Amino acid sequence: MVTDNQAKNIDTDNQTLNKVLDKGGEVREGEELDAKAVSAWLREQGVNIEGEPTVTQFSGGASNWTYRLQYNGEGTDQDLILRRPPKGTKAKSAHDMVREYTVQKALKDAYPYVPKMVALCTDEDVIGADFYVMERMEGIIPRANLPKGVDLDPEQTRALCTNVIDALIELHQVDYKEHPDLVNLGRGEGYCERQVTGWDKRYVKAKTPNVPSFALVRQWLGKHTPADSKTCLIHNDWRFDNVILDAADPTKVIGVLDWEMATLGDPLMDLGSALAYWIEEDDNIVMQQSRRQPTHLKGMMTRDEVVSYYLEKTGLKIDNWTFYEVFGLFRLAGIVQQIYYRYYNKQTTNPTFKNFWLIVHVLHAKCLKLIAQYEGEVLFTDYVQPHLQDIGIDAAMIEQLPSPIQSVIKGILPKSYFGQNASKDEK
């Protein structure tokens, strides 16, 4: 028999748990879901539901739209998640619901962190786009900050950090050859080269007049592209806000989400792309304000520590880590710019995307800083001379940015970058 005090404790625990669990909010204007059409389609797939669902929308993603569908009926309660691409122009290979669904369904038995798939819809007549539905995994999603009520000390934070990296390593060890649907994701050797070429084209296509060309960065990446280190299943969008944590033990990973870009490729490229999001405690203010995961907390590994830990656990070797780091930042700039392109061309009104172009400038500066460190200041200065026209345009553009952004970028870049555009006290 439960005593009154025990009942109060249980109620308090449930209230605390409810506050930290990841939940959806109101559906954004212009992104409404035709719940009646979805419900009719789910019943056609044999899903046991009653009535119409309560629909909420998750705000964490800047790309695909994610909804929670809560059906309540006698013995037929269903808590489901629906994923669909956004409206407007999108990259050909992005927002692929069929790929995301197929990967997770094929991976479920080999990788314990994948949600259970319910059904895939490729009939655009239902809601105007492909979508899929999966069961909701209840837990904590660590976004820019941990939810209020989740207080980890540095030792617990280090455990969380280690567990997230271990989950990535575990994914890279999956024997994809045992699963035909995973084997079909790959295109063979040359993944690094294809990625550099592909993101070069995507960035150029998505460029708007208010962002840098990345011409020097793109050429440097092409010149330093390595052979593939190995081929394995990679997530391609690995971040803390794409993992689900156990509410009872927030250091433990129980789920991994957002598999739309998963493919067969080089694990070091996956790691480099993941670290582009890894904002440390002493990184600049723009990166802090755009931070999407709590990697600034005391106890988290630094980017260098993550690389060392990963290499030690996997036994992989690296000749030029700068390439993977610069590629990750350039790729992130491409993703951010593709999203901003939609806002710039009024294909979305989401105010979150309004200042994404400023992030692109900072990512450009970070790429140039890393290249400068790799090449050496003198070599870098010599290297940029053939590109003075492009550099001049980019430097002049920086002078037009808001003063705080200028300060951040000028604090990142070597003085030689500005050349004739540098002021007297900068020279």
Short mmCIF file of N, CA, C and O in Angstrom, two decimals, residues 270-325:
data_model
loop_
_atom_site.label_atom_id
_atom_site.label_comp_id
_atom_site.label_asym_id
_atom_site.label_seq_id
_atom_site.Cartn_x
_atom_site.Cartn_y
_atom_site.Cartn_z
N ASP A 270 32.39 12.18 -40.94
CA ASP A 270 31.27 12.26 -40.00
C ASP A 270 31.71 12.98 -38.72
O ASP A 270 30.99 13.84 -38.20
N LEU A 271 32.90 12.64 -38.24
CA LEU A 271 33.42 13.26 -37.03
C LEU A 271 33.70 14.74 -37.27
O LEU A 271 33.36 15.59 -36.44
N GLY A 272 34.33 15.08 -38.39
CA GLY A 272 34.60 16.48 -38.70
C GLY A 272 33.34 17.30 -38.81
O GLY A 272 33.27 18.44 -38.32
N SER A 273 32.30 16.73 -39.42
CA SER A 273 31.02 17.43 -39.54
C SER A 273 30.37 17.62 -38.18
O SER A 273 29.78 18.67 -37.90
N ALA A 274 30.50 16.61 -37.31
CA ALA A 274 29.92 16.71 -35.97
C ALA A 274 30.61 17.81 -35.16
O ALA A 274 29.96 18.56 -34.42
N LEU A 275 31.92 17.92 -35.29
CA LEU A 275 32.66 18.90 -34.50
C LEU A 275 32.46 20.33 -34.98
O LEU A 275 32.80 21.28 -34.28
N ALA A 276 31.91 20.52 -36.18
CA ALA A 276 31.58 21.87 -36.64
C ALA A 276 30.53 22.50 -35.73
O ALA A 276 30.46 23.73 -35.60
N TYR A 277 29.71 21.67 -35.08
CA TYR A 277 28.68 22.15 -34.17
C TYR A 277 29.19 22.25 -32.73
O TYR A 277 28.45 22.69 -31.84
N TRP A 278 30.41 21.81 -32.48
CA TRP A 278 30.93 21.66 -31.12
C TRP A 278 31.47 23.01 -30.62
O TRP A 278 32.62 23.34 -30.82
N ILE A 279 30.61 23.77 -29.96
CA ILE A 279 30.98 25.09 -29.47
C ILE A 279 31.54 24.96 -28.05
O ILE A 279 30.86 24.45 -27.15
N GLU A 280 32.77 25.44 -27.86
CA GLU A 280 33.42 25.36 -26.56
C GLU A 280 33.15 26.62 -25.73
O GLU A 280 32.68 27.64 -26.26
N GLU A 281 33.47 26.54 -24.47
CA GLU A 281 33.16 27.61 -23.53
C GLU A 281 33.78 28.95 -23.93
O GLU A 281 33.19 30.01 -23.72
N ASP A 282 34.97 28.93 -24.55
CA ASP A 282 35.66 30.18 -24.88
C ASP A 282 35.54 30.56 -26.37
O ASP A 282 36.26 31.43 -26.85
N ASP A 283 34.63 29.93 -27.12
CA ASP A 283 34.41 30.31 -28.51
C ASP A 283 33.72 31.67 -28.60
O ASP A 283 33.12 32.14 -27.62
N ASN A 284 33.77 32.30 -29.79
CA ASN A 284 33.28 33.66 -29.94
C ASN A 284 31.77 33.76 -29.70
O ASN A 284 31.04 32.77 -29.73
N ILE A 285 31.32 35.00 -29.49
CA ILE A 285 29.94 35.26 -29.08
C ILE A 285 28.92 34.83 -30.14
O ILE A 285 27.83 34.37 -29.82
N VAL A 286 29.27 34.97 -31.42
CA VAL A 286 28.33 34.58 -32.47
C VAL A 286 28.10 33.07 -32.43
O VAL A 286 26.96 32.60 -32.54
N MET A 287 29.18 32.31 -32.27
CA MET A 287 29.03 30.86 -32.20
C MET A 287 28.28 30.45 -30.93
O MET A 287 27.48 29.51 -30.96
N GLN A 288 28.52 31.17 -29.84
CA GLN A 288 27.78 30.87 -28.61
C GLN A 288 26.29 31.11 -28.79
O GLN A 288 25.46 30.33 -28.33
N GLN A 289 25.95 32.21 -29.46
CA GLN A 289 24.54 32.54 -29.65
C GLN A 289 23.84 31.59 -30.62
O GLN A 289 22.61 31.44 -30.58
N SER A 290 24.61 30.97 -31.51
CA SER A 290 24.02 30.03 -32.47
C SER A 290 24.21 28.58 -32.02
O SER A 290 23.88 27.65 -32.76
N ARG A 291 24.71 28.39 -30.81
CA ARG A 291 24.99 27.05 -30.29
C ARG A 291 23.71 26.23 -30.21
O ARG A 291 22.67 26.72 -29.77
N ARG A 292 23.79 24.97 -30.62
CA ARG A 292 22.61 24.09 -30.63
C ARG A 292 22.77 22.90 -29.69
O ARG A 292 21.92 22.02 -29.66
N GLN A 293 23.86 22.86 -28.94
CA GLN A 293 24.07 21.75 -28.02
C GLN A 293 24.91 22.23 -26.84
O GLN A 293 25.64 23.21 -26.95
N PRO A 294 24.81 21.55 -25.70
CA PRO A 294 25.44 22.05 -24.47
C PRO A 294 26.92 21.67 -24.32
O PRO A 294 27.37 21.30 -23.23
N THR A 295 27.69 21.78 -25.39
CA THR A 295 29.09 21.38 -25.35
C THR A 295 29.97 22.41 -24.65
O THR A 295 31.17 22.22 -24.52
N HIS A 296 29.37 23.51 -24.19
CA HIS A 296 30.11 24.55 -23.46
C HIS A 296 30.22 24.24 -21.97
O HIS A 296 30.95 24.92 -21.25
N LEU A 297 29.50 23.23 -21.51
CA LEU A 297 29.45 22.94 -20.07
C LEU A 297 30.80 22.41 -19.56
O LEU A 297 31.52 21.73 -20.28
N LYS A 298 31.10 22.73 -18.31
CA LYS A 298 32.31 22.20 -17.69
C LYS A 298 32.20 20.69 -17.58
O LYS A 298 31.19 20.16 -17.11
N GLY A 299 33.23 20.02 -18.03
CA GLY A 299 33.22 18.56 -18.05
C GLY A 299 33.17 18.02 -19.47
O GLY A 299 33.55 16.87 -19.72
N MET A 300 32.68 18.84 -20.42
CA MET A 300 32.66 18.41 -21.82
C MET A 300 34.09 18.35 -22.36
O MET A 300 34.96 19.14 -21.97
N MET A 301 34.34 17.42 -23.28
CA MET A 301 35.62 17.37 -23.96
C MET A 301 35.76 18.59 -24.87
O MET A 301 34.76 19.12 -25.37
N THR A 302 36.98 19.01 -25.13
CA THR A 302 37.24 19.99 -26.18
C THR A 302 37.20 19.26 -27.51
O THR A 302 37.21 18.02 -27.57
N ARG A 303 37.19 20.02 -28.60
CA ARG A 303 37.21 19.39 -29.92
C ARG A 303 38.45 18.52 -30.09
O ARG A 303 38.38 17.39 -30.62
N ASP A 304 39.60 19.01 -29.63
CA ASP A 304 40.84 18.23 -29.74
C ASP A 304 40.76 16.95 -28.93
O ASP A 304 41.24 15.89 -29.36
N GLU A 305 40.14 17.03 -27.75
CA GLU A 305 40.00 15.83 -26.91
C GLU A 305 39.07 14.81 -27.55
O GLU A 305 39.30 13.60 -27.45
N VAL A 306 38.02 15.29 -28.22
CA VAL A 306 37.10 14.38 -28.91
C VAL A 306 37.85 13.62 -30.00
O VAL A 306 37.72 12.39 -30.14
N VAL A 307 38.65 14.33 -30.79
CA VAL A 307 39.40 13.69 -31.86
C VAL A 307 40.36 12.65 -31.30
O VAL A 307 40.42 11.51 -31.79
N SER A 308 41.09 13.00 -30.25
CA SER A 308 42.04 12.06 -29.64
C SER A 308 41.32 10.83 -29.10
O SER A 308 41.78 9.70 -29.29
N TYR A 309 40.18 11.05 -28.44
CA TYR A 309 39.41 9.94 -27.88
C TYR A 309 38.89 9.02 -28.99
O TYR A 309 39.00 7.79 -28.90
N TYR A 310 38.36 9.63 -30.04
CA TYR A 310 37.82 8.85 -31.16
C TYR A 310 38.90 8.01 -31.81
O TYR A 310 38.71 6.81 -32.07
N LEU A 311 40.05 8.60 -32.07
CA LEU A 311 41.14 7.87 -32.74
C LEU A 311 41.67 6.75 -31.86
O LEU A 311 41.98 5.65 -32.34
N GLU A 312 41.74 7.00 -30.57
CA GLU A 312 42.22 5.96 -29.64
C GLU A 312 41.26 4.78 -29.61
O GLU A 312 41.68 3.62 -29.60
N LYS A 313 39.95 5.07 -29.61
CA LYS A 313 38.94 4.00 -29.52
C LYS A 313 38.81 3.23 -30.83
O LYS A 313 38.47 2.03 -30.81
N THR A 314 39.05 3.88 -31.98
CA THR A 314 38.82 3.24 -33.27
C THR A 314 40.09 2.73 -33.93
O THR A 314 40.03 1.88 -34.83
N GLY A 315 41.23 3.28 -33.53
CA GLY A 315 42.50 2.89 -34.15
C GLY A 315 42.76 3.53 -35.49
O GLY A 315 43.74 3.18 -36.17
N LEU A 316 41.91 4.48 -35.92
CA LEU A 316 42.13 5.17 -37.19
C LEU A 316 43.26 6.18 -37.07
O LEU A 316 43.53 6.72 -36.00
N LYS A 317 43.93 6.44 -38.19
CA LYS A 317 45.05 7.38 -38.23
C LYS A 317 44.69 8.58 -39.11
O LYS A 317 43.94 8.45 -40.08
N ILE A 318 45.25 9.75 -38.79
CA ILE A 318 44.98 10.97 -39.55
C ILE A 318 46.29 11.66 -39.88
O ILE A 318 47.14 11.86 -39.01
N ASP A 319 46.47 12.03 -41.15
CA ASP A 319 47.64 12.81 -41.56
C ASP A 319 47.37 14.31 -41.48
O ASP A 319 48.25 15.10 -41.16
N ASN A 320 46.13 14.71 -41.79
CA ASN A 320 45.81 16.13 -41.85
C ASN A 320 44.40 16.35 -41.29
O ASN A 320 43.42 16.40 -42.05
N TRP A 321 44.30 16.51 -39.96
CA TRP A 321 42.98 16.71 -39.36
C TRP A 321 42.37 18.04 -39.81
O TRP A 321 41.14 18.18 -39.88
N THR A 322 43.19 19.02 -40.15
CA THR A 322 42.68 20.32 -40.57
C THR A 322 41.71 20.18 -41.73
O THR A 322 40.70 20.89 -41.80
N PHE A 323 41.98 19.26 -42.65
CA PHE A 323 41.06 19.07 -43.78
C PHE A 323 39.67 18.74 -43.26
O PHE A 323 38.66 19.34 -43.70
N TYR A 324 39.54 17.77 -42.35
CA TYR A 324 38.23 17.33 -41.87
C TYR A 324 37.53 18.45 -41.09
O TYR A 324 36.31 18.61 -41.17
N GLU A 325 38.33 19.23 -40.36
CA GLU A 325 37.76 20.33 -39.58
C GLU A 325 37.26 21.44 -40.50
O GLU A 325 36.15 21.96 -40.32
#
